[in-house]
Tab-separated table of C-alpha atoms in Angstrom:
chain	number	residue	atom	x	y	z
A	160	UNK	CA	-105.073	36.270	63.509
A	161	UNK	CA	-106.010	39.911	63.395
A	162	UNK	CA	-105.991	42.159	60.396
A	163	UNK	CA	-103.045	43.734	61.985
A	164	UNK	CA	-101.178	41.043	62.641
A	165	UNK	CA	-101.492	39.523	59.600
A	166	UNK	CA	-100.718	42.833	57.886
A	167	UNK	CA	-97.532	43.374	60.044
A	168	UNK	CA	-96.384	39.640	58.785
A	169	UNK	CA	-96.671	40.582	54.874
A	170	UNK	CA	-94.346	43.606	55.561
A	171	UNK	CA	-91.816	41.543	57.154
A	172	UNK	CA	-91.671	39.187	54.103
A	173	UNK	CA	-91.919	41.949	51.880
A	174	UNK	CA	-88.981	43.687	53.975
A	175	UNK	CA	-86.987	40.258	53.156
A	176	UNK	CA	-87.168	40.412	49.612
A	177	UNK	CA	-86.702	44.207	49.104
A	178	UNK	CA	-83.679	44.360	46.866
A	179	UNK	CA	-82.931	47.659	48.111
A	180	UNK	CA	-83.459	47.649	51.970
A	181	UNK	CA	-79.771	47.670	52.273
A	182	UNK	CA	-79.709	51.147	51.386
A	183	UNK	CA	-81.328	52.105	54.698
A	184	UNK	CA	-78.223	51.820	56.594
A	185	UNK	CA	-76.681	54.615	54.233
A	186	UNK	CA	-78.843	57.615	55.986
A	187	UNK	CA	-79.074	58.835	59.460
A	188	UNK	CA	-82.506	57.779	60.519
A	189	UNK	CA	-84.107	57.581	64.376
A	190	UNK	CA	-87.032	55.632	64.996
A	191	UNK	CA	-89.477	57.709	64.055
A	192	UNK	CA	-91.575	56.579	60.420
A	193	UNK	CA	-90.022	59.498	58.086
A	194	UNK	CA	-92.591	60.132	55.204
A	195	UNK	CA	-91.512	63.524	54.377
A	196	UNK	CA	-89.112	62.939	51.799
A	197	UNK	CA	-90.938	64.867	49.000
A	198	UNK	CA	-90.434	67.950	51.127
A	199	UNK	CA	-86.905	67.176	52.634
A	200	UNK	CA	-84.713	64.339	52.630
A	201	UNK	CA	-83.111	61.994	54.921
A	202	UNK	CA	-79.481	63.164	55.703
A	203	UNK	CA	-77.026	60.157	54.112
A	204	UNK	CA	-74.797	58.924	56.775
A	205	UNK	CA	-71.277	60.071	55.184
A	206	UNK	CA	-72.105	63.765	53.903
A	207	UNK	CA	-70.667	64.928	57.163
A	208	UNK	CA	-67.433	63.677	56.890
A	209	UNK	CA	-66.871	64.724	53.807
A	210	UNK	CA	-68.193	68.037	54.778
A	211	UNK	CA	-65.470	68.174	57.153
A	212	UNK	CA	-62.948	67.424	54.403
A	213	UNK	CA	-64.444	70.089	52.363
A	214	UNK	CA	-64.651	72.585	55.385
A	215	UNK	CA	-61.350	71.752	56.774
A	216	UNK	CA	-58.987	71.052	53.737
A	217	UNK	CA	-60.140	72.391	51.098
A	218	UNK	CA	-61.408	75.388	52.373
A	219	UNK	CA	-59.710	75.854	55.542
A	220	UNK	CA	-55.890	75.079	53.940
A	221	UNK	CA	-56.213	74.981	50.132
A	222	UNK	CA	-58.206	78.213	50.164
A	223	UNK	CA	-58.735	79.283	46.825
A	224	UNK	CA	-56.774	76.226	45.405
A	225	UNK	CA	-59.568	74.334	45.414
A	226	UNK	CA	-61.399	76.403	42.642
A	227	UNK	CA	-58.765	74.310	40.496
A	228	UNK	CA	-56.915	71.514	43.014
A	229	UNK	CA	-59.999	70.328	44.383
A	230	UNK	CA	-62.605	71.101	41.160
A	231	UNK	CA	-64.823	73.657	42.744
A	232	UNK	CA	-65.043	75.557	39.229
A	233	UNK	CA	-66.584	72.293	37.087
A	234	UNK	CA	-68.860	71.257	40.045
A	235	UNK	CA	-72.281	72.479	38.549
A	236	UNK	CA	-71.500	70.333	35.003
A	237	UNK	CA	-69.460	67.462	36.884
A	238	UNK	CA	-72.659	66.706	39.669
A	239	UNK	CA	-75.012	67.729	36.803
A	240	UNK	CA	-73.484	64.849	34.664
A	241	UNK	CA	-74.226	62.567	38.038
A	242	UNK	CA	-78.040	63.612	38.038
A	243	UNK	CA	-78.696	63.163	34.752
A	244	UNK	CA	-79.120	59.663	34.642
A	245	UNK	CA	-81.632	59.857	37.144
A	246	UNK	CA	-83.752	61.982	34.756
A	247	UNK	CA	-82.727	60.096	31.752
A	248	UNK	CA	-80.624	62.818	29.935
A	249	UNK	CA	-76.951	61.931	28.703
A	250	UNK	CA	-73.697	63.612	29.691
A	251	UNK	CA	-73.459	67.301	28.834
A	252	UNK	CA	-77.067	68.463	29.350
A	253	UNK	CA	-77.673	69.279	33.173
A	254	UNK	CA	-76.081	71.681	34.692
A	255	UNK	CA	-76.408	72.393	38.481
A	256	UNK	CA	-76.680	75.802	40.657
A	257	UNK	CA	-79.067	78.312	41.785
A	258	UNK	CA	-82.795	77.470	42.821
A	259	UNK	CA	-85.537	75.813	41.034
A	260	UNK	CA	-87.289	79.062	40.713
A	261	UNK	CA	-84.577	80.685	39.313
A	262	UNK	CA	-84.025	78.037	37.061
A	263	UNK	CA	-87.657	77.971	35.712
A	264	UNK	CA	-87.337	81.793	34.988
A	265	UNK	CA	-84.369	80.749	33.122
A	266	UNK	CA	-85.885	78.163	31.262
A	267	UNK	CA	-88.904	79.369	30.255
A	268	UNK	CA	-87.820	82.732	28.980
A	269	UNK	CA	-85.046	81.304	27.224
A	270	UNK	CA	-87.967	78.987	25.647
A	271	UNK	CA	-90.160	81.968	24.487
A	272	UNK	CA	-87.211	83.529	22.949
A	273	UNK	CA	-86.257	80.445	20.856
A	274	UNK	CA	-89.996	80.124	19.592
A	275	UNK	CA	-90.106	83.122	17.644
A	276	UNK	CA	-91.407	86.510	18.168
A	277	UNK	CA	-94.942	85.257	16.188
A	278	UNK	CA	-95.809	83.334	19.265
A	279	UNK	CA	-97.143	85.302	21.814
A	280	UNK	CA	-98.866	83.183	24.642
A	281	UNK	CA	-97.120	80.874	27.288
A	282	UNK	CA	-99.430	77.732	28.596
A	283	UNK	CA	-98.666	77.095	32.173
A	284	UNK	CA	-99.966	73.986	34.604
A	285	UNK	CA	-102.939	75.859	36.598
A	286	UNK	CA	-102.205	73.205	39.443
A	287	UNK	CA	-98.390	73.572	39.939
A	288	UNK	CA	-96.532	74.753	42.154
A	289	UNK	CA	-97.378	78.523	43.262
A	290	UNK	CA	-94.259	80.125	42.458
A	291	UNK	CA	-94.040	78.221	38.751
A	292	UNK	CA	-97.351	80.370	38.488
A	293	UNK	CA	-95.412	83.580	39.194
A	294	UNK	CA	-92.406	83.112	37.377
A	295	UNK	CA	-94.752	82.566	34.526
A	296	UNK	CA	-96.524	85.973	35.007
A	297	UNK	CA	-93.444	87.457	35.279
A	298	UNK	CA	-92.044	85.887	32.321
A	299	UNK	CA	-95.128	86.825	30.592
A	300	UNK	CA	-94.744	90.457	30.862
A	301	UNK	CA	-91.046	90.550	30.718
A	302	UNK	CA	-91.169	89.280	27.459
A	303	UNK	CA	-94.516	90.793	25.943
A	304	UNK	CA	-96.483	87.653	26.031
A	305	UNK	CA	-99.975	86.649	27.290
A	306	UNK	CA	-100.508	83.830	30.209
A	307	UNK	CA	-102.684	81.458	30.191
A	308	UNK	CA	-103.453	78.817	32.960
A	309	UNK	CA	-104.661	75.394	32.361
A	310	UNK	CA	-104.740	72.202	34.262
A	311	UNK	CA	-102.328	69.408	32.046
A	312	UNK	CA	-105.182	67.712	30.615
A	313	UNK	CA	-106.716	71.202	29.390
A	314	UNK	CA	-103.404	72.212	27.576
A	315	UNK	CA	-103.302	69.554	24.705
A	316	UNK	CA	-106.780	71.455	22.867
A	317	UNK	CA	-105.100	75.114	24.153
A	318	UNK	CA	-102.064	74.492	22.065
A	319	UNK	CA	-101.772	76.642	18.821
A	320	UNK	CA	-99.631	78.693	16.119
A	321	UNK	CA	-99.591	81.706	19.106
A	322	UNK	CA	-97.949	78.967	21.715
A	323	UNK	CA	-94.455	79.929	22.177
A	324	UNK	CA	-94.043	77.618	25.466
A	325	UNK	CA	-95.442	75.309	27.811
A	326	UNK	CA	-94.608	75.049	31.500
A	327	UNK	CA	-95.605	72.071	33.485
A	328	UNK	CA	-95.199	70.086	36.927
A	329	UNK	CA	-94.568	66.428	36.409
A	330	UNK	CA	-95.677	65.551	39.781
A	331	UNK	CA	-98.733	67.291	41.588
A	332	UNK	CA	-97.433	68.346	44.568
A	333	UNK	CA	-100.564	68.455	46.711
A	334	UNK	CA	-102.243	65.201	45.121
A	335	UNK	CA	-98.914	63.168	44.057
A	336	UNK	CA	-100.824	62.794	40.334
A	337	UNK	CA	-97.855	62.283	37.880
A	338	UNK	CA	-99.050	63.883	34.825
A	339	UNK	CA	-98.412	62.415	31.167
A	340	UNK	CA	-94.607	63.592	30.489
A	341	UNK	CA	-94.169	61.917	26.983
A	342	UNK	CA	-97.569	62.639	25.129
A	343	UNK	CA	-98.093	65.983	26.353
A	344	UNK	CA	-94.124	66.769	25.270
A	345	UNK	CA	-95.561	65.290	21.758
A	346	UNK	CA	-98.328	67.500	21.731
A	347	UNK	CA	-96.792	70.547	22.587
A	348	UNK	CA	-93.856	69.662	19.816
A	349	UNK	CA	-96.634	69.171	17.272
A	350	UNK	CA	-97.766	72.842	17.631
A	351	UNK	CA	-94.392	73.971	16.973
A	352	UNK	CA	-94.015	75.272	20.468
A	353	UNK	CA	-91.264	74.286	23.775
A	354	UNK	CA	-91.567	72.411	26.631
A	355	UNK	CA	-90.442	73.162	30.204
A	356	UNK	CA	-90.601	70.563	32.764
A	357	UNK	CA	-90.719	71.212	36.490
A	358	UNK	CA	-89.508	67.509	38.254
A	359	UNK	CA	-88.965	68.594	41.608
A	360	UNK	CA	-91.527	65.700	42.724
A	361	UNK	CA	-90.060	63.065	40.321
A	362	UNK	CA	-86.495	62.900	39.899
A	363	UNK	CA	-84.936	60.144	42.546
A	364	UNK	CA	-88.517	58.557	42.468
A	365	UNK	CA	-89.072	57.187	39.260
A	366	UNK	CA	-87.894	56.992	35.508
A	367	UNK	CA	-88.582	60.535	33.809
A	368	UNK	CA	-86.933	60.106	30.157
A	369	UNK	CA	-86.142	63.343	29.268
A	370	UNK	CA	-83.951	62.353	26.385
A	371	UNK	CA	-86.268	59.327	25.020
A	372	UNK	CA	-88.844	61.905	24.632
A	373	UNK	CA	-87.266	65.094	23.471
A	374	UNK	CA	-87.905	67.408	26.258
A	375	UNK	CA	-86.957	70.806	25.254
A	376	UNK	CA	-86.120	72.008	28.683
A	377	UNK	CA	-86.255	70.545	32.775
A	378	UNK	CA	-85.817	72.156	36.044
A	379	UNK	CA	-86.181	70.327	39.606
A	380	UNK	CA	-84.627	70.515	43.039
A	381	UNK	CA	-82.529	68.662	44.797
A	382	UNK	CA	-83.098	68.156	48.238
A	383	UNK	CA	-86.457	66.068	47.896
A	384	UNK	CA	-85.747	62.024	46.698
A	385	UNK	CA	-82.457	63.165	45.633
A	386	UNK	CA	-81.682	63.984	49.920
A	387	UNK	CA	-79.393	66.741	48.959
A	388	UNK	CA	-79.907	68.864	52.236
A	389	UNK	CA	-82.110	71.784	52.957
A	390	UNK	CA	-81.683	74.405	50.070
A	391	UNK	CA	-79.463	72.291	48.205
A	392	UNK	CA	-78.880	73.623	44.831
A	393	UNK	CA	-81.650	73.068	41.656
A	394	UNK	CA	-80.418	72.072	37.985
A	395	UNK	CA	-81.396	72.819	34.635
A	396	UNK	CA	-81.739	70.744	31.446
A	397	UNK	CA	-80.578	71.726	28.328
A	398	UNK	CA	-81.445	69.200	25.513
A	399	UNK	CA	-78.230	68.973	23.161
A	400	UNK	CA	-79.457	70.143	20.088
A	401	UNK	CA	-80.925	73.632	21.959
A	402	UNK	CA	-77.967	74.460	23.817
A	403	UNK	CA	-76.523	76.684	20.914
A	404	UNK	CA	-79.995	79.158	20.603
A	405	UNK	CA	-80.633	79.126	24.529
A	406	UNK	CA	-80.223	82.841	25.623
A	407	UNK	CA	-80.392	82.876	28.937
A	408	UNK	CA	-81.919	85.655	30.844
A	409	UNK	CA	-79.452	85.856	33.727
A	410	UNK	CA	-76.295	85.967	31.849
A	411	UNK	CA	-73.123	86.011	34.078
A	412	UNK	CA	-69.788	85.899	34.546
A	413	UNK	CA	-69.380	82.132	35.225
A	414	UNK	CA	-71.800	81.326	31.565
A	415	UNK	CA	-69.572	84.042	29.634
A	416	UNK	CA	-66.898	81.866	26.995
A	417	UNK	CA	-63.844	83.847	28.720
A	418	UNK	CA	-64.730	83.651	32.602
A	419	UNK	CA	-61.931	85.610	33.674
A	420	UNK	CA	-61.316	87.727	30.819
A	421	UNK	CA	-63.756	90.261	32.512
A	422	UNK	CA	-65.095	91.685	29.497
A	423	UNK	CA	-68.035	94.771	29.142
A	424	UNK	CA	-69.183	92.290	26.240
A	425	UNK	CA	-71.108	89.084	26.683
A	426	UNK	CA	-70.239	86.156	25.220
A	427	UNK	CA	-71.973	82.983	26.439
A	428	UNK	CA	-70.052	79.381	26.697
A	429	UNK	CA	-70.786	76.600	24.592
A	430	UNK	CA	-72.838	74.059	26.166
A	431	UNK	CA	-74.782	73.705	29.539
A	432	UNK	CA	-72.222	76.211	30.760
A	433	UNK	CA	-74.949	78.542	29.572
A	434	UNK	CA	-76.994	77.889	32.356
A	435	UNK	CA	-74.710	78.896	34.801
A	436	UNK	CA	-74.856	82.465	36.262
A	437	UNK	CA	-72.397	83.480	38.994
A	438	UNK	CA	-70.466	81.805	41.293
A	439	UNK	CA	-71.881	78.720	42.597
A	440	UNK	CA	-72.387	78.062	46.379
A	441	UNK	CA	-70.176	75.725	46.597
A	442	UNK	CA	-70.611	74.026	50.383
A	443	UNK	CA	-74.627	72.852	49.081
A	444	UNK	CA	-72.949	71.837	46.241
A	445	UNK	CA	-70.989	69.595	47.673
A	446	UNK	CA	-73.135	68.387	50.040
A	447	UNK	CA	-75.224	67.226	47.403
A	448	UNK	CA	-72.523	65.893	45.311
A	449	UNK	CA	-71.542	63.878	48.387
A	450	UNK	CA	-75.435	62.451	48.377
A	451	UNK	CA	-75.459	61.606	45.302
A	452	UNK	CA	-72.697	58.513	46.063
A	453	UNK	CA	-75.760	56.553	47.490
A	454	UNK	CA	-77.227	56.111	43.645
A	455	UNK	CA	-74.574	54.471	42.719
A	456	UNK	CA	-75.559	51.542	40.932
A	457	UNK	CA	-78.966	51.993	42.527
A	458	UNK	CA	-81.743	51.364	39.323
A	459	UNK	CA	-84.298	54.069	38.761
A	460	UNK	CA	-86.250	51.480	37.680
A	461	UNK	CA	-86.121	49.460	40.765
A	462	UNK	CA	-86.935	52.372	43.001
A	463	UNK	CA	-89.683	53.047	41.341
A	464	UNK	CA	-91.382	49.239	41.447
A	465	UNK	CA	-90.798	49.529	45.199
A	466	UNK	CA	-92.220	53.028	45.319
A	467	UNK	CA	-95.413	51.427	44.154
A	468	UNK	CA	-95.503	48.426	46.196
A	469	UNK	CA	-94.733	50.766	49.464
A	470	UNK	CA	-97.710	53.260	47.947
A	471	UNK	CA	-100.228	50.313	46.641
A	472	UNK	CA	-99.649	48.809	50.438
A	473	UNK	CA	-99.897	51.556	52.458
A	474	UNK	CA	-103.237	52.314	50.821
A	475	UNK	CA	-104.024	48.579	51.700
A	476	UNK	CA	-103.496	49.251	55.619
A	477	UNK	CA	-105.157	52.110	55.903
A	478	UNK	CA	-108.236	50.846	53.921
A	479	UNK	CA	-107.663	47.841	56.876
A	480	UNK	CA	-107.246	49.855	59.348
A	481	UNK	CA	-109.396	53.262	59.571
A	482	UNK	CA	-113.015	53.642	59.431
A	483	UNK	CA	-114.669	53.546	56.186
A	484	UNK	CA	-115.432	57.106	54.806
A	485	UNK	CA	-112.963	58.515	57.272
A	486	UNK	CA	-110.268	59.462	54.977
A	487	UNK	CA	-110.470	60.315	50.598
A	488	UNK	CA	-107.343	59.227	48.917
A	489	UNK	CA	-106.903	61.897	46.511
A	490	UNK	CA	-103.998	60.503	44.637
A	491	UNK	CA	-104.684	58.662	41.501
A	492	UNK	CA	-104.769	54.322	42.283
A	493	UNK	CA	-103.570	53.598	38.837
A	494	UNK	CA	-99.803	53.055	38.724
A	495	UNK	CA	-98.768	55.276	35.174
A	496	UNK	CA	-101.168	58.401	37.448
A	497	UNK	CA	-99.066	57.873	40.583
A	498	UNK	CA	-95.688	59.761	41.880
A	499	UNK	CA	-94.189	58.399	45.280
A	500	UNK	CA	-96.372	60.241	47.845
A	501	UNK	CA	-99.907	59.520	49.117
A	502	UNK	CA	-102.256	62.232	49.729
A	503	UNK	CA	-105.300	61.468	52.215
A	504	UNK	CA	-108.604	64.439	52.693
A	505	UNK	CA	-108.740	64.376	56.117
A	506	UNK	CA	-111.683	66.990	57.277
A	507	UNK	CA	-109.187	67.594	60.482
A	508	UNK	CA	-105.882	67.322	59.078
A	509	UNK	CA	-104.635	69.907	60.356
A	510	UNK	CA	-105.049	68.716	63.723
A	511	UNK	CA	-104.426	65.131	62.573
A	512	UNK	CA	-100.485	65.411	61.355
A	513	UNK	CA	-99.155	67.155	64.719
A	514	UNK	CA	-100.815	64.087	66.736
A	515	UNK	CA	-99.127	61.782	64.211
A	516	UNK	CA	-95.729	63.578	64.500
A	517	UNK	CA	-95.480	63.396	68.510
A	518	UNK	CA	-96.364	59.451	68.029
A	519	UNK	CA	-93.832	59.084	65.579
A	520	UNK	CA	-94.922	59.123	61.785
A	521	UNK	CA	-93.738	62.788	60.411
A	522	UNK	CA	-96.084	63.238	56.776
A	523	UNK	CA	-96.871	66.990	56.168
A	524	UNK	CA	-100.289	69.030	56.141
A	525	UNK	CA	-101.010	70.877	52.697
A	526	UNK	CA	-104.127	73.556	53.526
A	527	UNK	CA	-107.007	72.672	53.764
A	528	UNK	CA	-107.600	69.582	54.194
A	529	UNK	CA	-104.871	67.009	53.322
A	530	UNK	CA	-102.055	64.831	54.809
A	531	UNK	CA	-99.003	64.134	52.555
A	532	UNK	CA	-97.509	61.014	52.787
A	533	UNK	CA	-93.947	60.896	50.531
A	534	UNK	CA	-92.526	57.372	50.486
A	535	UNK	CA	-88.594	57.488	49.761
A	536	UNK	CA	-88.314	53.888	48.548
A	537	UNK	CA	-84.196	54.639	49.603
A	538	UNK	CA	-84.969	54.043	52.969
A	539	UNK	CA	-88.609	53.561	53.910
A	540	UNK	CA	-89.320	50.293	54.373
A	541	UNK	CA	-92.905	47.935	54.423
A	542	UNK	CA	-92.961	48.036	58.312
A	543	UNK	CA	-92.700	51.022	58.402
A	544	UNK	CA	-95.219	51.995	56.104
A	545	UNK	CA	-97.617	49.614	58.242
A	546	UNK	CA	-96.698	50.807	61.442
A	547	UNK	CA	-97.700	54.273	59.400
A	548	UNK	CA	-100.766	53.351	58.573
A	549	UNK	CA	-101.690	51.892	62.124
A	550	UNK	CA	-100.369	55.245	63.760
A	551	UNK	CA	-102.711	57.042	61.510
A	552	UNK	CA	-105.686	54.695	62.150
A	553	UNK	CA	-104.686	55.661	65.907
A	554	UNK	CA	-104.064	59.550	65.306
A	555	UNK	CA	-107.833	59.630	64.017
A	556	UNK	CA	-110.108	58.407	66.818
């Protein structure tokens, strides 16, 4: 029996016992392999009916009803209370609208003011995302403070009596490396200074804790593993116990403790409701509150066992399957170093993913050199993430 063949039979018995392949039928998938998911996901199958509802009833005939009949006004607490059990945070503490990077800017000044005016330098994860860089330097001189930029296993040594706040990426984007969320909270806690968590790349892919380890603050999107639709809305965590000194820097009408009593004089709303701003855009919001029906009682936990299998046997096939030396897996092998993606150095990637998206596997090239792999354990399967790898085997002759 070939190495394919034999390859091709383990997915299918893996396929059999996946506890969550009937989840699949809940999005609107084609046949090609989708393993973009960290950068968009999968459309599930009912959002456009209730789209229609939403569209034709509650906008088209209840008009501006629906701010009360139909709930439009609590959305961002009421789908914020839905996503926070996928980031491990109880009722109360996530509130939903506006974009992640307006939600980091949020955050992280609103961090730097609660520190103190003694501490004068934010830490910020040299390898995040681009823009978590520039809200940081903006944040920086908005608020008088020095910027410094370390990778995650640099900041534990940088931390000091001058940190007012940290700002880091749980998930590498480029390389999928999931960084140490519980003992680099403890270490930034120890020197007396806040935490801001970016999980745009882990929530909907694997357990994140924020309560159990007394995260200060969290931002992420929504339209990665949690397949809320292009430019769904982001949220932002609150923990509990902060809610009463965060001072937001975008104060607003919809965060003030009298919405409509239109006064010159702000007054901010107990709670989350703080992190609101102005009025919420409320057809992505409910888009992504219809989504979010697919999680229910779906286990973080189990998602993220399959996440691993599908990641720990893609590498397998490809190892099988392509010529040695050919491709660098730049994502960490061990499992507690590991999001849900697999990123491959490819010295022609960029001519690489277009020839795998006309034969029908759709990853995503991140300059220079490297093909992203994001494996939405929802609805990719282990034939499909060998028919992947044999594409890509394929794709590089």
């Amino acid at each position: 029996m070939s190495e394919s063949n034999e390859l091709a039979l383990i997915a299918e018995k893996l396929d059999a016992a996946d506890e969550l392949a009937e989840l699949r039928g809940k999005f609107t998938l084609d046949d090609v392999v989708y393993l973009d998911g960290n950068s968009l996901g999968a459309l599930p199958a009912h959002v456009p009916d209730r789209m229609r509802d939403v569209l034709c009833r509650q906008w088209g005939e209840l008009r501006i009803r629906s701010w009360e009949e139909s709930g439009w006004w609590t959305a961002p607490e009421r789908i914020g209370d839905r996503i926070a059990p996928l980031i491990g945070a109880a009722p109360g503490q996530v509130v939903v609208g506006d974009s992640t990077s307006v939600n980091v800017f949020k955050a992280l000044v609103a961090a730097v003011r609660m520190a103190g005016d003694d501490r004068d330098e934010i830490l910020v994860d040299a390898t995040t995302f681009p823009t978590d860089g520039y809200i940081a330097e903006s944040a920086a001189r908005m608020t008088g403070r020095t910027l410094r930029a370390l990778t995650p296993a640099e900041i534990p040594a940088a931390l000091g009596p001058r940190t007012a706040a940290v700002l880091l990426n749980h998930v590498d984007y480029r390389t999928g490396r999931l960084h140490d969320l519980p003992a680099l909270t403890a270490a930034v806690h120890d020197a007396g200074a806040l935490v801001v968590w970016d999980l745009c790349h882990s929530a909907g892919a694997l357990p994140v804790g924020l309560d159990a380890h007394g995260v200060d603050l969290a931002v992420g999107c929504t339209y990665k593993y949690l397949n809320g639709g292009p430019g769904s809305p982001a949220y932002l965590y609150v923990r509990r116990d902060l809610q009463p000194r965060f001072d937001s820097p975008l104060p607003g009408w919809n965060s003030h403790a009298e919405p409509f009593g239109m006064s010159a004089e702000y007054r901010a709303a107990p709670g989350a409701v703080r992190g609101r701003v102005g009025t919420p855009d409320i057809l992505s919001m409910l888009a992504l509150d219809a989504a979010l029906d697919v999680w229910d009682g779906v286990s973080v936990e189990a998602v993220r066992a399959k996440s691993l299998a599908l990641t720990d046997f893609f590498l397998r096939c490809v190892t099988e399957y392509t010529e040695p030396g050919r491709l660098e897996c730049v994502t960490p092998l061990r499992h507690e170093e590991r999001g849900s993606q697999i990123a491959l150095r490819c010295s022609d990637a960029a001519e690489v993913m277009p020839r795998l998206i006309e034969r029908g596997v759709v990853g995503d090239f991140r300059r220079p050199d490297v093909l992203r792999f994001g494996f939405t354990p929802l609805y990719v399967g282990f034939a499909e993430t060998e028919r992947a790898a044999r594409v890509l085997a394929g794709a590089l002759t």
